[in-house]
Coordinates of C-alpha atoms and ligand atoms in Angstrom, one line a residue:
X1 CA 85.0 -59.2 -137.7
X2 CA 84.2 -55.7 -138.8
X3 CA 81.1 -53.8 -139.6
X4 CA 80.1 -50.4 -141.1
X5 CA 78.3 -47.8 -139.1
X6 CA 76.4 -45.4 -141.3
X7 CA 74.5 -42.3 -140.3
X8 CA 72.2 -41.8 -143.3
X9 CA 70.7 -38.7 -144.8
X10 CA 73.7 -36.9 -146.3
X11 CA 73.6 -35.9 -149.9
X12 CA 76.7 -36.9 -151.8
X13 CA 79.0 -34.4 -153.5
X14 CA 82.5 -34.5 -155.1
X15 CA 84.5 -36.9 -157.2
X16 CA 85.2 -40.6 -156.9
X17 CA 87.9 -42.6 -158.7
X18 CA 86.8 -46.0 -160.0
X19 CA 89.2 -48.9 -159.7
X20 CA 90.1 -51.6 -162.1
X21 CA 87.3 -54.1 -163.0
X22 CA 87.1 -57.0 -160.5
X23 CA 85.6 -59.5 -163.0
X24 CA 88.3 -58.6 -165.6
X25 CA 91.2 -58.7 -163.0
X26 CA 90.1 -62.1 -161.6
X27 CA 90.3 -63.6 -165.0
X28 CA 93.5 -61.8 -166.2
X29 CA 95.5 -62.8 -163.1
X30 CA 95.0 -66.6 -163.6
X31 CA 95.5 -66.1 -167.4
X32 CA 98.9 -64.6 -166.7
X33 CA 100.2 -68.1 -165.7
X34 CA 100.0 -69.1 -169.4
X35 CA 103.1 -67.0 -170.1
X36 CA 106.0 -69.4 -170.4
X37 CA 108.4 -66.7 -171.3
X38 CA 108.8 -63.3 -169.5
X39 CA 106.7 -62.0 -166.7
X40 CA 103.4 -60.2 -166.9
X41 CA 103.1 -56.7 -165.4
X42 CA 99.4 -55.8 -164.9
X43 CA 98.3 -52.4 -163.8
X44 CA 95.0 -51.0 -162.5
X45 CA 94.4 -54.0 -160.3
X46 CA 91.7 -53.4 -157.7
X47 CA 92.7 -53.7 -154.0
X48 CA 90.1 -56.3 -153.1
X49 CA 90.0 -59.6 -151.2
X50 CA 89.3 -61.6 -154.4
X51 CA 92.6 -60.3 -155.8
X52 CA 94.5 -61.1 -152.5
X53 CA 93.0 -64.6 -152.7
X54 CA 94.3 -65.0 -156.2
X55 CA 97.8 -63.8 -155.2
X56 CA 97.9 -66.5 -152.5
X57 CA 96.8 -69.1 -155.1
X58 CA 99.5 -68.0 -157.5
X59 CA 102.2 -68.3 -154.7
X60 CA 100.9 -71.7 -153.7
X61 CA 101.3 -72.8 -157.3
X62 CA 104.9 -71.6 -157.3
X63 CA 104.7 -68.3 -159.2
X64 CA 106.8 -65.3 -158.2
X65 CA 104.4 -62.5 -157.4
X66 CA 105.1 -58.9 -156.5
X67 CA 102.3 -56.6 -155.7
X68 CA 102.8 -52.9 -155.4
X69 CA 99.9 -50.5 -155.0
X70 CA 97.7 -51.3 -158.1
X71 CA 100.3 -53.2 -160.0
X72 CA 101.0 -56.9 -159.9
X73 CA 104.0 -58.7 -161.4
X74 CA 103.5 -62.3 -162.1
X75 CA 106.5 -64.5 -163.2
X76 CA 105.3 -68.0 -164.0
X77 CA 108.1 -68.9 -166.4
X78 CA 109.4 -71.7 -164.1
X79 CA 105.9 -73.0 -163.2
X80 CA 105.5 -76.8 -163.2
X81 CA 102.8 -77.4 -160.6
X82 CA 99.3 -78.0 -162.1
X83 CA 97.5 -78.7 -158.8
X84 CA 95.4 -75.8 -157.4
X85 CA 93.7 -77.4 -154.4
X86 CA 93.6 -75.0 -151.5
X87 CA 91.1 -73.3 -149.2
X88 CA 91.5 -70.1 -151.3
X89 CA 90.6 -72.0 -154.5
X90 CA 87.5 -73.4 -152.9
X91 CA 86.5 -70.0 -151.5
X92 CA 86.2 -67.9 -154.6
X93 CA 84.4 -68.2 -157.9
X94 CA 87.1 -67.1 -160.4
X95 CA 89.6 -69.8 -159.3
X96 CA 87.9 -71.8 -162.0
X97 CA 90.0 -69.8 -164.5
X98 CA 93.0 -71.9 -163.4
X99 CA 91.4 -74.9 -165.1
X100 CA 91.5 -73.2 -168.6
X101 CA 94.9 -71.6 -168.0
X102 CA 96.6 -74.7 -166.7
X103 CA 95.0 -76.9 -169.3
X104 CA 96.1 -74.6 -172.1
X105 CA 99.7 -74.4 -170.9
X106 CA 100.3 -77.9 -169.6
X107 CA 97.5 -80.1 -171.0
X108 CA 96.4 -81.0 -167.5
X109 CA 95.2 -79.6 -164.2
X110 CA 93.6 -80.6 -160.9
X111 CA 91.6 -77.7 -159.5
X112 CA 89.2 -77.7 -156.5
X113 CA 85.7 -76.7 -157.4
X114 CA 85.1 -73.0 -156.9
X115 CA 83.0 -71.2 -154.3
X116 CA 81.7 -67.6 -154.6
X117 CA 78.5 -65.7 -153.7
X118 CA 75.4 -67.7 -152.8
X119 CA 73.2 -66.3 -155.5
X120 CA 71.8 -69.5 -157.0
X121 CA 73.0 -72.8 -158.5
X122 CA 76.3 -72.1 -160.2
X123 CA 77.1 -75.0 -162.5
X124 CA 80.2 -75.2 -164.7
X125 CA 78.8 -77.7 -167.2
X126 CA 79.4 -75.2 -170.1
X127 CA 83.1 -74.8 -169.2
X128 CA 83.5 -78.6 -169.2
X129 CA 81.6 -79.0 -172.5
X130 CA 84.0 -76.6 -174.1
X131 CA 87.1 -78.3 -172.7
X132 CA 85.9 -81.7 -173.8
X133 CA 85.2 -80.4 -177.3
X134 CA 88.8 -79.2 -177.4
X135 CA 89.8 -82.8 -176.7
X136 CA 90.2 -82.9 -172.9
X137 CA 89.0 -85.7 -170.6
X138 CA 87.3 -84.3 -167.5
X139 CA 86.4 -86.1 -164.2
X140 CA 85.2 -84.6 -161.0
X141 CA 86.6 -86.5 -158.0
X142 CA 86.8 -85.5 -154.3
X143 CA 85.5 -82.0 -155.0
X144 CA 88.1 -81.3 -157.7
X145 CA 88.1 -81.0 -161.5
X146 CA 90.7 -83.3 -162.9
X147 CA 91.4 -82.6 -166.5
X148 CA 93.9 -84.0 -169.1
X149 CA 94.5 -83.8 -172.8
X150 CA 97.1 -85.3 -175.0
X151 CA 96.6 -82.3 -177.2
X152 CA 94.0 -79.6 -177.6
X153 CA 92.6 -79.2 -181.0
X154 CA 90.5 -76.2 -182.2
X155 CA 86.8 -76.9 -183.0
X156 CA 83.4 -75.2 -183.1
X157 CA 81.6 -74.8 -179.8
X158 CA 78.1 -73.5 -179.4
X159 CA 77.3 -72.7 -175.7
X160 CA 73.8 -73.6 -174.5
X161 CA 73.7 -70.6 -172.2
X162 CA 75.5 -67.2 -172.4
X163 CA 78.1 -67.6 -169.7
X164 CA 80.9 -65.1 -168.8
X165 CA 82.9 -67.8 -167.0
X166 CA 82.6 -70.5 -169.7
X167 CA 83.4 -68.0 -172.5
X168 CA 86.6 -66.8 -170.8
X169 CA 87.7 -70.2 -169.5
X170 CA 87.4 -72.0 -172.9
X171 CA 89.0 -69.0 -174.6
X172 CA 92.0 -69.3 -172.3
X173 CA 92.6 -73.0 -173.2
X174 CA 91.9 -72.5 -176.9
X175 CA 94.6 -69.9 -177.3
X176 CA 97.2 -72.7 -177.1
X177 CA 95.2 -75.3 -179.0
X178 CA 96.1 -76.5 -182.4
X179 CA 94.2 -74.8 -185.2
X180 CA 91.1 -72.6 -185.0
X181 CA 88.4 -72.6 -182.3
X182 CA 85.1 -70.9 -183.0
X183 CA 83.0 -70.1 -179.9
X184 CA 79.3 -69.2 -180.5
X185 CA 76.6 -67.7 -178.3
X186 CA 79.4 -66.2 -176.1
X187 CA 79.2 -63.5 -173.4
X188 CA 79.9 -60.0 -174.7
X189 CA 80.7 -58.3 -171.3
X190 CA 83.5 -55.7 -171.4
X191 CA 85.6 -58.0 -169.2
X192 CA 85.4 -60.7 -171.8
X193 CA 86.9 -58.2 -174.3
X194 CA 89.5 -57.1 -171.8
X195 CA 90.7 -60.7 -171.2
X196 CA 90.9 -61.3 -175.0
X197 CA 93.0 -58.1 -175.4
X198 CA 95.2 -59.3 -172.6
X199 CA 95.7 -62.7 -174.3
X200 CA 96.5 -60.9 -177.6
X201 CA 99.1 -58.8 -175.7
X202 CA 100.6 -62.1 -174.6
X203 CA 100.9 -63.2 -178.3
X204 CA 97.5 -65.0 -178.7
X205 CA 95.3 -64.5 -181.8
X206 CA 91.8 -63.9 -180.5
X207 CA 89.2 -62.2 -182.8
X208 CA 85.6 -61.1 -182.3
X209 CA 85.5 -60.7 -178.5
X210 CA 82.5 -58.3 -177.8
X211 CA 80.4 -60.0 -180.5
X212 CA 78.4 -63.3 -180.4
X213 CA 81.2 -65.2 -182.1
X214 CA 84.8 -65.4 -180.9
X215 CA 87.5 -67.0 -183.2
X216 CA 90.7 -68.1 -181.7
X217 CA 93.7 -69.0 -183.9
X218 CA 95.9 -71.3 -181.7
X219 CA 99.5 -70.3 -181.1
X220 CA 102.4 -72.3 -179.8
X221 CA 103.2 -70.3 -176.7
X222 CA 102.4 -67.1 -174.8
X223 CA 104.8 -64.6 -173.3
X224 CA 104.6 -62.0 -170.6
X225 CA 103.4 -58.5 -171.4
X226 CA 102.4 -55.1 -169.8
X227 CA 98.7 -54.5 -169.5
X228 CA 96.2 -52.3 -167.7
X229 CA 92.8 -53.6 -166.6
X230 CA 89.7 -51.7 -167.7
X231 CA 87.6 -49.7 -165.1
X232 CA 85.0 -51.5 -163.1
X233 CA 81.5 -50.8 -164.6
X234 CA 79.8 -52.3 -161.6
X235 CA 81.7 -50.2 -159.1
X236 CA 80.9 -47.2 -161.2
X237 CA 77.3 -48.2 -161.4
X238 CA 77.2 -48.5 -157.6
X239 CA 78.4 -44.9 -157.0
X240 CA 76.0 -43.7 -159.7
X241 CA 73.1 -45.4 -157.9
X242 CA 74.2 -44.2 -154.5
X243 CA 74.4 -40.6 -155.7
X244 CA 71.0 -40.9 -157.4
X245 CA 69.4 -42.4 -154.3
X246 CA 70.9 -39.9 -151.7
X247 CA 70.7 -36.9 -154.0
X248 CA 73.7 -34.6 -154.8
X249 CA 76.2 -34.2 -157.5
X250 CA 79.1 -36.6 -158.1
X251 CA 81.6 -36.9 -160.9
X252 CA 82.6 -40.5 -161.4
X253 CA 86.1 -40.6 -162.8
X254 CA 88.2 -43.2 -164.7
X255 CA 85.3 -44.9 -166.4
X256 CA 84.3 -45.9 -169.9
X257 CA 80.8 -44.3 -170.4
X258 CA 79.9 -46.8 -173.1
X259 CA 80.1 -49.6 -170.5
X260 CA 77.6 -47.8 -168.3
X261 CA 74.9 -47.1 -170.9
X262 CA 72.2 -49.5 -169.7
X263 CA 72.6 -48.2 -166.1
X264 CA 72.7 -44.5 -167.2
X265 CA 69.5 -45.0 -169.3
X266 CA 67.7 -46.6 -166.4
X267 CA 68.8 -43.9 -163.9
X268 CA 67.7 -41.2 -166.3
X269 CA 64.3 -42.9 -166.4
X270 CA 64.0 -42.4 -162.6
X271 CA 64.6 -38.7 -163.1
X272 CA 68.4 -38.4 -162.6
X273 CA 70.6 -36.2 -164.8
X274 CA 73.7 -38.1 -166.2
X275 CA 76.3 -36.1 -168.1
X276 CA 79.2 -38.1 -169.7
X277 CA 82.4 -36.2 -170.3
X278 CA 85.4 -38.1 -171.8
X279 CA 86.4 -40.7 -169.2
X280 CA 84.1 -39.4 -166.5
X281 CA 80.4 -39.1 -165.9
X282 CA 78.5 -36.6 -163.7
X283 CA 75.4 -37.7 -161.8
X284 CA 73.0 -35.0 -160.6
X285 CA 70.1 -36.0 -158.5
X286 CA 67.5 -34.2 -156.4
X287 CA 66.8 -37.5 -154.6
X288 CA 63.2 -37.4 -155.7
X289 CA 62.9 -40.4 -158.0
X290 CA 60.2 -42.2 -159.8
X291 CA 59.8 -46.0 -160.0
X292 CA 60.9 -47.9 -163.1
X293 CA 60.9 -51.5 -164.3
X294 CA 64.2 -53.4 -164.5
X295 CA 65.1 -56.7 -166.2
X296 CA 68.7 -58.1 -165.8
X297 CA 70.2 -59.4 -169.0
X298 CA 73.7 -60.3 -170.4
X299 CA 75.7 -57.3 -171.7
X300 CA 74.7 -54.9 -173.2
X301 CA 71.5 -55.4 -171.1
X302 CA 71.1 -54.2 -167.5
X303 CA 73.8 -56.1 -165.4
X304 CA 72.6 -58.6 -162.8
X305 CA 75.5 -57.4 -160.6
X306 CA 73.9 -54.0 -160.2
X307 CA 70.3 -55.3 -159.7
X308 CA 70.6 -55.4 -155.9
X309 CA 71.9 -51.8 -155.5
X310 CA 69.2 -50.7 -158.0
X311 CA 66.5 -52.5 -155.9
X312 CA 67.7 -50.5 -152.8
X313 CA 67.2 -47.2 -154.8
X314 CA 63.8 -48.2 -156.0
X315 CA 62.6 -48.7 -152.4
X316 CA 62.2 -44.9 -152.1
X317 CA 61.2 -44.2 -155.7
X318 CA 57.7 -43.0 -156.2
X319 CA 55.2 -45.6 -157.3
X320 CA 55.6 -49.3 -158.1
X321 CA 58.7 -50.8 -159.7
X322 CA 59.1 -54.4 -161.0
X323 CA 62.5 -55.9 -160.9
X324 CA 63.0 -59.1 -162.9
X325 CA 66.3 -61.1 -162.3
X326 CA 66.8 -63.3 -165.3
X327 CA 70.4 -64.5 -164.6
X328 CA 70.5 -65.9 -161.1
X329 CA 67.5 -67.5 -159.3
X330 CA 68.4 -66.5 -155.8
X331 CA 69.6 -62.9 -155.9
X332 CA 67.0 -61.3 -153.7
X333 CA 68.4 -62.1 -150.3
X334 CA 68.9 -58.4 -149.7
X335 CA 65.2 -57.9 -149.8
X336 CA 64.6 -59.3 -146.3
X337 CA 67.3 -56.9 -145.0
X338 CA 65.8 -53.9 -146.8
X339 CA 62.4 -54.7 -145.2
X340 CA 64.1 -54.3 -141.8
X341 CA 64.6 -50.7 -142.9
X342 CA 60.9 -50.2 -143.8
X343 CA 61.0 -51.1 -147.5
X344 CA 57.8 -52.5 -149.1
X345 CA 59.1 -55.3 -151.4
X346 CA 57.5 -58.6 -152.3
X347 CA 59.5 -61.3 -154.0
X348 CA 57.7 -63.8 -156.3
X349 CA 60.1 -66.2 -157.9
X350 CA 62.6 -64.2 -159.9
X351 CA 60.6 -61.0 -159.6
X352 CA 60.6 -58.3 -156.9
X353 CA 57.7 -55.9 -156.7
X354 CA 58.8 -52.7 -155.0
X355 CA 56.3 -50.1 -153.8
X356 CA 58.2 -46.9 -153.1
X357 CA 58.0 -45.6 -149.5
X358 CA 58.7 -42.1 -148.3
X359 CA 61.9 -43.0 -146.4
X360 CA 63.9 -45.9 -145.1
X361 CA 65.0 -46.0 -141.4
X362 CA 68.3 -47.1 -140.0
X363 CA 68.6 -50.7 -138.8
X364 CA 71.1 -53.5 -138.1
X365 CA 71.4 -55.3 -141.5
X366 CA 73.6 -58.0 -143.0
X367 CA 75.4 -58.2 -146.3
X368 CA 74.5 -61.7 -147.5
X369 CA 76.7 -61.5 -150.6
X370 CA 78.9 -59.0 -152.4
X371 CA 76.3 -56.9 -154.2
X372 CA 73.7 -57.3 -151.5
X373 CA 76.3 -55.6 -149.3
X374 CA 76.5 -52.7 -151.8
X375 CA 72.7 -52.5 -151.6
X376 CA 72.8 -52.3 -147.8
X377 CA 75.4 -49.5 -147.9
X378 CA 73.2 -47.5 -150.3
X379 CA 70.1 -48.1 -148.3
X380 CA 71.8 -47.1 -145.1
X381 CA 73.3 -43.9 -146.7
X382 CA 69.8 -42.7 -147.7
X383 CA 68.0 -44.0 -144.5
X384 CA 66.9 -41.8 -141.7
X385 CA 69.1 -42.5 -138.6
X386 CA 71.9 -45.0 -137.9
X387 CA 72.5 -48.4 -139.6
X388 CA 75.0 -51.1 -138.9
X389 CA 76.0 -53.2 -141.9
X390 CA 77.4 -56.6 -140.9
X391 CA 79.0 -59.3 -143.1
X392 CA 81.2 -56.7 -144.8
X393 CA 83.8 -59.4 -145.6
X394 CA 81.5 -59.9 -148.6
X395 CA 81.8 -56.3 -149.6
X396 CA 85.6 -56.4 -149.2
X397 CA 85.8 -59.2 -151.8
X398 CA 84.8 -56.7 -154.6
X399 CA 84.7 -53.1 -153.5
X400 CA 88.1 -51.4 -152.8
X401 CA 88.0 -49.1 -149.8
X402 CA 84.3 -48.5 -149.9
X403 CA 84.0 -46.5 -146.7
X404 CA 86.9 -44.2 -147.7
X405 CA 85.4 -43.5 -151.1
X406 CA 82.0 -42.7 -149.7
X407 CA 83.5 -40.6 -146.9
X408 CA 85.2 -38.5 -149.6
X409 CA 81.7 -37.8 -151.0
X410 CA 80.4 -36.5 -147.6
X411 CA 78.9 -39.7 -146.3
X412 CA 78.9 -40.4 -142.5
X413 CA 80.3 -43.9 -142.6
X414 CA 83.0 -45.7 -140.6
X415 CA 84.4 -49.2 -140.2
X416 CA 84.6 -50.6 -136.7
X417 CA 85.6 -53.9 -135.1
X418 CA 82.6 -55.9 -134.0
Ligands
EPU501 N1 75.6 -71.2 -166.3 C1 75.3 -72.6 -166.6 N2 76.4 -73.4 -166.9 C2 77.6 -73.0 -166.8 C3 77.9 -71.6 -166.5 C4 76.8 -70.8 -166.3 O1 74.1 -73.0 -166.7 O2 78.5 -73.8 -167.1 C5 74.4 -70.3 -166.0 C6 74.4 -69.8 -164.6 O3 73.8 -70.7 -163.7 C7 73.7 -68.4 -164.8 C8 74.1 -68.0 -166.2 O4 74.6 -69.2 -166.9 O5 72.4 -68.6 -164.7 C9 75.2 -67.0 -166.2 O6 76.4 -67.4 -165.5 P1 77.9 -66.9 -165.8 O7 78.7 -68.1 -166.1 O8 77.8 -65.8 -166.8 O9 78.3 -66.4 -164.4 P2 79.8 -66.6 -163.8 O10 80.8 -66.6 -164.8 O11 79.8 -67.6 -162.7 C10 80.3 -64.0 -163.7 C11 80.6 -63.0 -162.6 C12 79.3 -62.7 -161.8 C13 78.2 -62.2 -162.7 C14 78.0 -63.2 -163.8 C15 77.0 -62.7 -164.9 C16 82.9 -63.5 -162.2 C17 83.9 -64.0 -161.3 N3 81.6 -63.5 -161.8 O12 79.9 -65.2 -163.0 O13 79.7 -61.7 -160.9 O14 77.0 -62.1 -161.9 O15 79.2 -63.5 -164.5 O16 77.4 -61.5 -165.4 O17 83.2 -63.0 -163.3 C18 79.6 -60.4 -159.0 O18 80.6 -59.7 -159.4 O19 78.9 -60.0 -158.0 C19 79.2 -61.6 -159.6 C20 78.4 -62.5 -159.1

């Protein structure tokens, strides 16, 4: 077990490179097994535990996998195994993409139900509704999804809720269905577009990703390709918020400014200066911020995945801020930890009422999930005194080398064995 020791109070200065997007990579890697001809070579893969977990799942299925720095080579041409039932599958959320990928390629799969961050009920009914509409039979037995189809046939599917996972998963299977599939009320996140672009590089014919309607013209087979994952908008947002909260001047490199617009707009409302410049963005902050109201929404709205870091920042912003979490019903576990540092936050259902305090003070706190972990690191970086952040295995699932990146910006942070 490891933890982070952080001496707060340093302003942040310098440059930070943003890695490839976790939520794109964790879909693209399972999608790569749909290539029955030639291997996939995928670049800008983030060095995070969720990716390591997927590598192990690919190997357990029988794929040849070579990982070198930020590039992963996946050769699944000889793949025949359609059973993904391991501890790693049960541990992470994105393993559900093996259902769509295996169903598309082989017409069948047995995949253990996924795990992931404890941020609320996380059903997969919309994924199943989509697979069934394509012609698959689905049963859930002994904790696994068992799915089978004589053939998949394109159809029109209207999702009841906007779901990133269901949009991507059904899109995967539909690329190899017969005829045309129309997906309506879909998620428009940049990673949905990235997965569609990856599928098209493999020979699929997917149109409209990034809008409310995705049209998929089924093809007979997919082949390997070379691809590079988009930058992580949430990692970028995390460093933007940290700089805003601590004060300082940081250039955040290797990003797509368009993907950060809702976060940039909100941070500017708090009084921070944001200057986009090509594929980087400069954040300049005095550290004296004013409170704002935030409501999380599907893209292009303010991302739920940045709500927890933003709540940490608002703890020291002047006045009252109201944070409304509209995607997940249990994403305020970080609030109890923030209170240990002197924050004045009250949670009522899906709303947090934050009254800004002069300063936070260092404490022993816990990362209860991935983004709660980022919130704790930010709170500790701006707090007076020393903090210990425990539960950092959650942080390692989604943030590559977080302590090294913050150290480069002048933070006093180190990882130690517990
Ligand atoms: N939902 C359903 N039925 C479904 C699927 C979703 O009711 O079949 C509901 C959920 O309960 C939730 C809403 O729809 O209220 C949105 O869920 P979505 O399916 O979009 O979430 P997800 O695919 O499980 C991904 C990310 C999450 C991120 C959400 C929302 C991955 C692996 N995970 O989850 O990322 O919060 O989209 O943007 O892509 C994170 O990175 O920290 C993280 C939790």
